[in-house]
């Protein structure tokens, strides 16, 4: 049994699928305003710097150098967004260095792991004096 329009329908479907595959897909989404993003970034950088400046060691050092909190705020407000971001990122790098406590804790953990490994394997460390 032959369907008379089968060839025409198949040709139409092939043509429709080829046209639909050529059309580009378009997506739309909400985009943030650049001004709001810059303002938020500046506020975050100022908070980061303010926390750093409020630490005990830094505040004492600034007082010995003769800087007042109002002078520091005034100088920070004069910085551009790029300078402020660069300063905030350098402050974060200083904070990650820490005071050496992380190094001491790491060395203690390694020593405990070595002792535990020696105990589990049954090895003994014997110190012989000559």
Short mmCIF file of N, CA, C and O in Angstrom, two decimals:
data_model
loop_
_atom_site.label_atom_id
_atom_site.label_comp_id
_atom_site.label_asym_id
_atom_site.label_seq_id
_atom_site.Cartn_x
_atom_site.Cartn_y
_atom_site.Cartn_z
N UNK A 1 0.84 -1.16 0.00
CA UNK A 1 0.00 0.00 0.00
C UNK A 1 0.90 1.24 0.00
O UNK A 1 1.75 1.40 0.85
N UNK A 2 0.67 2.07 -0.96
CA UNK A 2 1.45 3.27 -1.12
C UNK A 2 0.66 4.47 -0.66
O UNK A 2 -0.52 4.60 -0.96
N UNK A 3 1.35 5.34 0.06
CA UNK A 3 0.72 6.59 0.48
C UNK A 3 1.15 7.64 -0.54
O UNK A 3 2.36 7.84 -0.76
N UNK A 4 0.23 8.33 -1.18
CA UNK A 4 0.59 9.21 -2.29
C UNK A 4 1.43 10.41 -1.87
O UNK A 4 2.25 10.90 -2.64
N UNK A 5 1.26 10.91 -0.67
CA UNK A 5 1.98 12.11 -0.27
C UNK A 5 3.22 11.82 0.57
O UNK A 5 3.82 12.74 1.12
N UNK A 6 3.62 10.56 0.67
CA UNK A 6 4.76 10.19 1.51
C UNK A 6 6.05 10.86 1.06
O UNK A 6 6.83 11.37 1.87
N UNK A 7 6.30 10.89 -0.24
CA UNK A 7 7.51 11.51 -0.76
C UNK A 7 7.49 13.02 -0.48
O UNK A 7 8.49 13.61 -0.10
N UNK A 8 6.38 13.67 -0.62
CA UNK A 8 6.25 15.10 -0.37
C UNK A 8 6.41 15.44 1.11
O UNK A 8 7.06 16.43 1.47
N UNK A 9 5.84 14.62 1.98
CA UNK A 9 5.96 14.82 3.42
C UNK A 9 7.41 14.64 3.87
O UNK A 9 7.94 15.42 4.66
N UNK A 10 8.08 13.61 3.35
CA UNK A 10 9.48 13.37 3.70
C UNK A 10 10.35 14.53 3.24
O UNK A 10 11.23 15.00 3.97
N UNK A 11 10.11 15.04 2.04
CA UNK A 11 10.87 16.16 1.52
C UNK A 11 10.62 17.42 2.37
O UNK A 11 11.55 18.17 2.70
N UNK A 12 9.36 17.64 2.77
CA UNK A 12 9.02 18.78 3.61
C UNK A 12 9.72 18.67 4.98
O UNK A 12 10.25 19.66 5.49
N UNK A 13 9.73 17.48 5.58
CA UNK A 13 10.38 17.30 6.88
C UNK A 13 11.89 17.52 6.81
O UNK A 13 12.49 18.12 7.70
N UNK A 14 12.50 17.05 5.73
CA UNK A 14 13.95 17.25 5.56
C UNK A 14 14.24 18.74 5.42
O UNK A 14 15.18 19.28 6.02
N UNK A 15 13.43 19.45 4.63
CA UNK A 15 13.62 20.88 4.44
C UNK A 15 13.40 21.64 5.75
O UNK A 15 14.18 22.53 6.10
N UNK A 16 12.37 21.29 6.51
CA UNK A 16 12.08 21.97 7.78
C UNK A 16 13.20 21.74 8.79
O UNK A 16 13.61 22.67 9.51
N UNK A 17 13.70 20.52 8.86
CA UNK A 17 14.78 20.22 9.82
C UNK A 17 16.07 20.95 9.44
O UNK A 17 16.81 21.40 10.31
N UNK A 18 16.34 21.08 8.15
CA UNK A 18 17.57 21.78 7.75
C UNK A 18 17.45 23.27 8.04
O UNK A 18 18.42 23.91 8.44
N UNK A 19 16.25 23.86 7.88
CA UNK A 19 16.07 25.27 8.20
C UNK A 19 16.17 25.49 9.70
O UNK A 19 16.79 26.45 10.16
N UNK A 20 15.58 24.61 10.49
CA UNK A 20 15.63 24.76 11.94
C UNK A 20 17.03 24.57 12.50
O UNK A 20 17.38 25.14 13.53
N UNK A 21 17.83 23.78 11.84
CA UNK A 21 19.19 23.57 12.34
C UNK A 21 20.11 24.75 12.02
O UNK A 21 21.14 24.91 12.65
N UNK A 22 19.75 25.60 11.08
CA UNK A 22 20.56 26.74 10.70
C UNK A 22 20.30 27.93 11.63
O UNK A 22 21.17 28.73 11.88
N UNK A 23 19.12 28.03 12.20
CA UNK A 23 18.77 29.17 13.03
C UNK A 23 19.59 29.12 14.32
O UNK A 23 19.60 28.11 15.02
N UNK A 24 20.29 30.21 14.66
CA UNK A 24 21.09 30.19 15.88
C UNK A 24 20.21 30.24 17.13
O UNK A 24 19.14 30.83 17.12
N UNK A 25 20.72 29.63 18.16
CA UNK A 25 20.01 29.62 19.43
C UNK A 25 20.29 30.93 20.16
O UNK A 25 21.44 31.37 20.26
N UNK A 26 19.28 31.55 20.67
CA UNK A 26 19.42 32.84 21.34
C UNK A 26 18.97 32.67 22.79
O UNK A 26 17.86 32.22 23.05
N UNK A 27 19.85 33.03 23.70
CA UNK A 27 19.52 33.00 25.12
C UNK A 27 19.57 34.41 25.66
O UNK A 27 20.40 35.23 25.25
N UNK A 28 18.71 34.68 26.58
CA UNK A 28 18.70 36.00 27.21
C UNK A 28 18.79 35.82 28.72
O UNK A 28 18.26 34.87 29.28
N UNK A 29 19.47 36.73 29.35
CA UNK A 29 19.61 36.68 30.81
C UNK A 29 19.79 38.08 31.34
O UNK A 29 20.13 39.01 30.60
N UNK A 30 19.60 38.22 32.63
CA UNK A 30 19.81 39.51 33.27
C UNK A 30 21.31 39.75 33.41
O UNK A 30 22.04 38.85 33.81
N UNK A 31 21.75 40.94 33.12
CA UNK A 31 23.15 41.31 33.20
C UNK A 31 23.30 42.39 34.26
O UNK A 31 22.53 43.34 34.30
N UNK A 32 24.31 42.23 35.10
CA UNK A 32 24.56 43.21 36.14
C UNK A 32 25.03 44.53 35.55
O UNK A 32 25.68 44.56 34.52
N UNK A 33 24.73 45.57 36.23
CA UNK A 33 25.23 46.86 35.83
C UNK A 33 26.69 46.94 36.23
O UNK A 33 27.07 46.57 37.33
N UNK A 34 27.53 47.45 35.37
CA UNK A 34 28.95 47.56 35.67
C UNK A 34 29.21 48.53 36.81
O UNK A 34 30.11 48.34 37.62
N UNK A 35 28.41 49.58 36.89
CA UNK A 35 28.59 50.57 37.96
C UNK A 35 28.33 49.96 39.32
O UNK A 35 29.07 50.18 40.26
N UNK A 36 27.27 49.17 39.43
CA UNK A 36 26.97 48.54 40.71
C UNK A 36 28.05 47.56 41.11
O UNK A 36 28.42 47.46 42.28
N UNK A 37 28.58 46.84 40.14
CA UNK A 37 29.64 45.86 40.42
C UNK A 37 30.90 46.58 40.89
O UNK A 37 31.55 46.12 41.83
N UNK A 38 31.26 47.70 40.26
CA UNK A 38 32.45 48.44 40.68
C UNK A 38 32.27 49.03 42.07
O UNK A 38 33.19 49.03 42.89
N UNK A 39 31.07 49.53 42.34
CA UNK A 39 30.80 50.10 43.66
C UNK A 39 30.87 49.02 44.74
O UNK A 39 31.43 49.25 45.81
N UNK A 40 30.33 47.86 44.44
CA UNK A 40 30.38 46.75 45.40
C UNK A 40 31.81 46.29 45.61
O UNK A 40 32.23 46.02 46.74
N UNK A 41 32.60 46.21 44.54
CA UNK A 41 34.00 45.78 44.64
C UNK A 41 34.79 46.78 45.48
O UNK A 41 35.60 46.39 46.32
N UNK A 42 34.54 48.06 45.29
CA UNK A 42 35.24 49.09 46.06
C UNK A 42 34.89 48.97 47.54
O UNK A 42 35.77 49.07 48.40
N UNK A 43 33.62 48.73 47.82
CA UNK A 43 33.19 48.59 49.21
C UNK A 43 33.85 47.36 49.87
O UNK A 43 34.30 47.44 51.01
N UNK A 44 33.91 46.25 49.14
CA UNK A 44 34.56 45.04 49.68
C UNK A 44 36.04 45.28 49.93
O UNK A 44 36.59 44.83 50.94
N UNK A 45 36.71 45.97 48.99
CA UNK A 45 38.13 46.26 49.16
C UNK A 45 38.37 47.16 50.36
O UNK A 45 39.31 46.96 51.13
N UNK A 46 37.51 48.18 50.53
CA UNK A 46 37.65 49.06 51.69
C UNK A 46 37.45 48.31 53.00
O UNK A 46 38.18 48.54 53.97
N UNK A 47 36.49 47.39 53.02
CA UNK A 47 36.28 46.58 54.24
C UNK A 47 37.49 45.72 54.54
O UNK A 47 37.91 45.59 55.70
N UNK A 48 38.06 45.11 53.51
CA UNK A 48 39.23 44.26 53.68
C UNK A 48 40.42 45.05 54.23
O UNK A 48 41.10 44.62 55.16
N UNK A 49 40.64 46.24 53.68
CA UNK A 49 41.74 47.08 54.13
C UNK A 49 41.48 47.58 55.56
O UNK A 49 42.39 47.62 56.39
N UNK A 50 40.23 47.94 55.84
CA UNK A 50 39.88 48.43 57.18
C UNK A 50 40.13 47.37 58.24
O UNK A 50 40.65 47.66 59.32
N UNK A 51 39.77 46.12 57.95
CA UNK A 51 40.03 45.03 58.91
C UNK A 51 41.52 44.86 59.15
O UNK A 51 41.97 44.61 60.26
N UNK A 52 42.30 45.01 58.08
CA UNK A 52 43.75 44.88 58.21
C UNK A 52 44.31 46.01 59.05
O UNK A 52 45.16 45.80 59.92
N UNK A 53 43.83 47.23 58.81
CA UNK A 53 44.33 48.38 59.55
C UNK A 53 43.90 48.38 61.01
O UNK A 53 44.55 49.01 61.84
N UNK A 54 42.83 47.68 61.33
CA UNK A 54 42.35 47.63 62.71
C UNK A 54 43.07 46.57 63.54
O UNK A 54 42.86 46.50 64.74
N UNK A 55 43.91 45.76 62.92
CA UNK A 55 44.65 44.77 63.70
C UNK A 55 45.61 45.50 64.64
O UNK A 55 46.06 46.62 64.38
N UNK A 56 45.91 44.86 65.73
CA UNK A 56 46.66 45.49 66.82
C UNK A 56 48.06 45.94 66.37
O UNK A 56 48.46 47.08 66.62
N UNK A 57 48.77 45.10 65.70
CA UNK A 57 50.15 45.40 65.31
C UNK A 57 50.19 46.56 64.32
O UNK A 57 50.99 47.49 64.45
N UNK A 58 49.29 46.52 63.33
CA UNK A 58 49.30 47.56 62.30
C UNK A 58 48.87 48.90 62.89
O UNK A 58 49.48 49.93 62.59
N UNK A 59 47.83 48.89 63.72
CA UNK A 59 47.36 50.16 64.29
C UNK A 59 48.42 50.78 65.20
O UNK A 59 48.62 52.00 65.19
N UNK A 60 49.13 49.96 65.97
CA UNK A 60 50.20 50.50 66.82
C UNK A 60 51.34 51.07 65.99
O UNK A 60 51.89 52.13 66.31
N UNK A 61 51.68 50.39 64.91
CA UNK A 61 52.77 50.87 64.04
C UNK A 61 52.38 52.18 63.37
O UNK A 61 53.21 53.09 63.25
N UNK A 62 51.12 52.30 62.94
CA UNK A 62 50.67 53.54 62.32
C UNK A 62 50.66 54.70 63.33
O UNK A 62 50.97 55.83 62.98
N UNK A 63 50.32 54.40 64.58
CA UNK A 63 50.34 55.45 65.61
C UNK A 63 51.76 55.91 65.88
O UNK A 63 52.01 57.10 66.08
N UNK A 64 52.73 54.97 65.89
CA UNK A 64 54.12 55.38 66.12
C UNK A 64 54.65 56.19 64.94
O UNK A 64 55.53 57.03 65.13
N UNK A 65 54.14 55.96 63.76
CA UNK A 65 54.56 56.75 62.60
C UNK A 65 53.85 58.09 62.54
O UNK A 65 54.18 58.93 61.71
N UNK A 66 52.83 58.29 63.39
CA UNK A 66 52.17 59.59 63.47
C UNK A 66 50.92 59.72 62.61
O UNK A 66 50.49 60.83 62.33
N UNK A 67 50.34 58.60 62.19
CA UNK A 67 49.12 58.66 61.38
C UNK A 67 47.89 58.51 62.25
O UNK A 67 47.85 57.68 63.15
N UNK A 68 46.88 59.30 61.95
CA UNK A 68 45.61 59.27 62.65
C UNK A 68 44.61 58.48 61.80
O UNK A 68 44.76 58.37 60.58
N UNK A 69 43.57 57.94 62.44
CA UNK A 69 42.56 57.16 61.70
C UNK A 69 41.86 58.02 60.64
O UNK A 69 41.55 57.54 59.55
N UNK A 70 41.61 59.28 60.95
CA UNK A 70 40.95 60.16 59.99
C UNK A 70 41.84 60.42 58.77
O UNK A 70 41.35 60.47 57.63
N UNK A 71 43.13 60.57 59.00
CA UNK A 71 44.06 60.76 57.89
C UNK A 71 44.09 59.53 56.98
O UNK A 71 44.11 59.64 55.76
N UNK A 72 44.06 58.37 57.60
CA UNK A 72 44.11 57.12 56.83
C UNK A 72 42.85 56.98 55.99
O UNK A 72 42.91 56.63 54.80
N UNK A 73 41.67 57.26 56.58
CA UNK A 73 40.42 57.18 55.82
C UNK A 73 40.40 58.17 54.66
O UNK A 73 39.93 57.87 53.58
N UNK A 74 40.95 59.35 54.90
CA UNK A 74 40.99 60.37 53.86
C UNK A 74 41.89 59.91 52.70
O UNK A 74 41.54 60.05 51.54
N UNK A 75 43.03 59.34 53.03
CA UNK A 75 43.94 58.85 51.99
C UNK A 75 43.32 57.69 51.20
O UNK A 75 43.47 57.61 49.99
N UNK A 76 42.61 56.80 51.90
CA UNK A 76 41.97 55.68 51.22
C UNK A 76 40.85 56.16 50.30
O UNK A 76 40.65 55.58 49.23
N UNK A 77 40.13 57.19 50.67
CA UNK A 77 39.04 57.69 49.82
C UNK A 77 39.59 58.36 48.56
O UNK A 77 38.88 58.46 47.56
N UNK A 78 40.84 58.80 48.58
CA UNK A 78 41.44 59.45 47.41
C UNK A 78 41.96 58.45 46.39
O UNK A 78 42.26 58.82 45.26
N UNK A 79 42.08 57.18 46.77
CA UNK A 79 42.60 56.18 45.84
C UNK A 79 41.57 55.83 44.78
O UNK A 79 40.36 55.83 45.04
N UNK A 80 42.05 55.52 43.58
CA UNK A 80 41.14 55.07 42.52
C UNK A 80 40.74 53.62 42.78
O UNK A 80 41.32 52.95 43.64
N UNK A 81 39.77 53.14 42.02
CA UNK A 81 39.29 51.77 42.21
C UNK A 81 40.41 50.75 41.95
O UNK A 81 40.53 49.76 42.66
N UNK A 82 41.22 51.00 40.92
CA UNK A 82 42.29 50.05 40.59
C UNK A 82 43.36 50.03 41.68
O UNK A 82 43.85 48.97 42.07
N UNK A 83 43.73 51.22 42.16
CA UNK A 83 44.74 51.30 43.22
C UNK A 83 44.23 50.65 44.51
O UNK A 83 44.99 49.95 45.19
N UNK A 84 42.96 50.89 44.80
CA UNK A 84 42.37 50.32 46.00
C UNK A 84 42.33 48.79 45.92
O UNK A 84 42.65 48.10 46.89
N UNK A 85 41.97 48.26 44.75
CA UNK A 85 41.92 46.80 44.58
C UNK A 85 43.32 46.20 44.67
O UNK A 85 43.50 45.14 45.28
N UNK A 86 44.30 46.87 44.10
CA UNK A 86 45.68 46.38 44.17
C UNK A 86 46.17 46.36 45.62
O UNK A 86 46.80 45.41 46.06
N UNK A 87 45.85 47.41 46.36
CA UNK A 87 46.25 47.48 47.76
C UNK A 87 45.55 46.40 48.59
O UNK A 87 46.17 45.75 49.43
N UNK A 88 44.26 46.19 48.32
CA UNK A 88 43.51 45.16 49.06
C UNK A 88 44.05 43.77 48.76
O UNK A 88 44.14 42.93 49.66
N UNK A 89 44.42 43.50 47.52
CA UNK A 89 44.96 42.17 47.20
C UNK A 89 46.33 41.97 47.83
O UNK A 89 46.67 40.87 48.26
N UNK A 90 47.14 43.04 47.92
CA UNK A 90 48.44 42.90 48.58
C UNK A 90 48.26 42.71 50.09
O UNK A 90 49.04 42.00 50.72
N UNK A 91 47.22 43.31 50.66
CA UNK A 91 46.92 43.11 52.08
C UNK A 91 46.54 41.66 52.33
O UNK A 91 46.97 41.04 53.31
N UNK A 92 45.76 41.07 51.42
CA UNK A 92 45.37 39.67 51.57
C UNK A 92 46.58 38.75 51.48
O UNK A 92 46.66 37.75 52.18
N UNK A 93 47.53 39.09 50.63
CA UNK A 93 48.75 38.27 50.53
C UNK A 93 49.55 38.35 51.81
O UNK A 93 50.16 37.37 52.23
N UNK A 94 49.58 39.50 52.45
CA UNK A 94 50.28 39.63 53.72
C UNK A 94 49.61 38.82 54.81
O UNK A 94 50.25 38.20 55.63
N UNK A 95 48.29 38.81 54.79
CA UNK A 95 47.55 38.07 55.81
C UNK A 95 47.72 36.57 55.65
O UNK A 95 47.76 35.85 56.62
N UNK A 96 47.81 36.09 54.42
CA UNK A 96 47.94 34.65 54.22
C UNK A 96 49.29 34.15 54.69
O UNK A 96 49.43 32.98 55.00
N UNK A 97 50.29 35.03 54.73
CA UNK A 97 51.59 34.61 55.21
C UNK A 97 51.53 34.21 56.68
O UNK A 97 52.18 33.28 57.12
N UNK A 98 50.74 34.90 57.45
CA UNK A 98 50.54 34.54 58.85
C UNK A 98 51.74 34.84 59.71
O UNK A 98 52.65 35.56 59.34
N UNK A 99 51.74 34.24 60.90
CA UNK A 99 52.82 34.50 61.85
C UNK A 99 53.69 33.27 62.06
O UNK A 99 54.45 33.20 63.01
N UNK A 100 53.60 32.28 61.23
CA UNK A 100 54.42 31.09 61.34
C UNK A 100 53.76 29.97 62.09
O UNK A 100 54.31 28.87 62.19
N UNK A 101 52.58 30.19 62.63
CA UNK A 101 51.87 29.15 63.37
C UNK A 101 51.50 27.99 62.45
O UNK A 101 51.58 26.83 62.85
N UNK A 102 51.13 28.29 61.22
CA UNK A 102 50.78 27.25 60.27
C UNK A 102 51.94 26.32 59.97
O UNK A 102 51.79 25.11 59.84
N UNK A 103 53.14 26.88 59.89
CA UNK A 103 54.34 26.08 59.64
C UNK A 103 54.61 25.15 60.82
O UNK A 103 54.92 23.97 60.64
N UNK A 104 54.48 25.68 62.03
CA UNK A 104 54.72 24.86 63.23
C UNK A 104 53.72 23.73 63.32
O UNK A 104 54.07 22.58 63.58
N UNK A 105 52.44 24.03 63.06
CA UNK A 105 51.41 23.00 63.11
C UNK A 105 51.65 21.94 62.04
O UNK A 105 51.52 20.73 62.30
N UNK A 106 52.04 22.37 60.85
CA UNK A 106 52.34 21.42 59.77
C UNK A 106 53.49 20.50 60.14
O UNK A 106 53.43 19.28 59.92
N UNK A 107 54.55 21.05 60.71
CA UNK A 107 55.69 20.22 61.11
C UNK A 107 55.30 19.24 62.22
O UNK A 107 55.75 18.08 62.21
N UNK A 108 54.47 19.66 63.16
CA UNK A 108 54.02 18.75 64.21
C UNK A 108 53.16 17.62 63.63
O UNK A 108 53.30 16.46 64.04
N UNK A 109 52.30 17.92 62.70
CA UNK A 109 51.46 16.89 62.08
C UNK A 109 52.32 15.89 61.33
O UNK A 109 52.10 14.67 61.42
N UNK A 110 53.33 16.38 60.61
CA UNK A 110 54.23 15.47 59.88
C UNK A 110 54.99 14.59 60.86
O UNK A 110 55.13 13.37 60.64
N UNK A 111 55.48 15.14 61.96
CA UNK A 111 56.21 14.35 62.95
C UNK A 111 55.31 13.28 63.57
O UNK A 111 55.72 12.12 63.75
N UNK A 112 54.07 13.65 63.88
CA UNK A 112 53.13 12.66 64.45
C UNK A 112 52.84 11.56 63.45
O UNK A 112 52.79 10.37 63.83
N UNK A 113 52.69 11.91 62.18
CA UNK A 113 52.43 10.89 61.16
C UNK A 113 53.62 9.94 60.98
O UNK A 113 53.44 8.73 60.80
N UNK A 114 54.84 10.47 61.07
CA UNK A 114 56.04 9.62 60.95
C UNK A 114 56.11 8.65 62.12
O UNK A 114 56.37 7.45 61.95
N UNK A 115 55.87 9.15 63.33
CA UNK A 115 55.90 8.29 64.52
C UNK A 115 54.81 7.23 64.42
O UNK A 115 55.03 6.05 64.71
N UNK A 116 53.63 7.60 64.00
CA UNK A 116 52.53 6.66 63.86
C UNK A 116 52.84 5.60 62.81
O UNK A 116 52.58 4.40 63.01
N UNK A 117 53.44 6.02 61.69
CA UNK A 117 53.81 5.07 60.65
C UNK A 117 54.87 4.09 61.14
O UNK A 117 54.79 2.88 60.86
N UNK A 118 55.84 4.57 61.89
CA UNK A 118 56.87 3.68 62.44
C UNK A 118 56.27 2.70 63.44
O UNK A 118 56.66 1.53 63.47
N UNK A 119 55.34 3.14 64.25
CA UNK A 119 54.70 2.25 65.22
C UNK A 119 53.87 1.18 64.51
O UNK A 119 53.87 0.02 64.92
N UNK A 120 53.14 1.57 63.47
CA UNK A 120 52.29 0.61 62.76
C UNK A 120 53.09 -0.43 61.99
O UNK A 120 52.66 -1.57 61.85
N UNK A 121 54.25 -0.04 61.46
CA UNK A 121 55.07 -0.98 60.71
C UNK A 121 55.98 -1.81 61.61
O UNK A 121 56.59 -2.76 61.13
N UNK A 122 56.07 -1.47 62.87
CA UNK A 122 56.87 -2.27 63.80
C UNK A 122 58.33 -1.90 63.82
O UNK A 122 59.14 -2.60 64.42
N UNK A 123 58.72 -0.85 63.18
CA UNK A 123 60.11 -0.42 63.20
C UNK A 123 60.41 0.33 64.48
O UNK A 123 59.55 0.97 65.06
N UNK A 124 61.65 0.24 64.89
CA UNK A 124 62.08 0.96 66.08
C UNK A 124 63.27 1.85 65.70
O UNK A 124 64.14 1.44 64.94
N UNK A 125 63.30 3.01 66.29
CA UNK A 125 64.41 3.92 66.08
C UNK A 125 65.32 3.81 67.30
O UNK A 125 64.90 4.05 68.43
N UNK A 126 66.57 3.43 67.05
CA UNK A 126 67.53 3.25 68.13
C UNK A 126 68.68 4.22 67.90
O UNK A 126 69.29 4.24 66.84
N UNK A 127 68.96 5.01 68.92
CA UNK A 127 70.06 5.97 68.81
C UNK A 127 71.25 5.37 69.53
O UNK A 127 71.21 5.04 70.71
N UNK A 128 72.36 5.21 68.80
CA UNK A 128 73.56 4.59 69.35
C UNK A 128 74.61 5.67 69.48
O UNK A 128 74.93 6.38 68.53
N UNK A 129 75.18 5.79 70.68
CA UNK A 129 76.25 6.76 70.90
C UNK A 129 77.59 6.07 70.68
O UNK A 129 77.82 4.96 71.12
N UNK A 130 78.46 6.77 70.05
CA UNK A 130 79.81 6.20 69.78
C UNK A 130 80.80 6.60 70.82
O UNK A 130 80.90 7.54 71.44
#
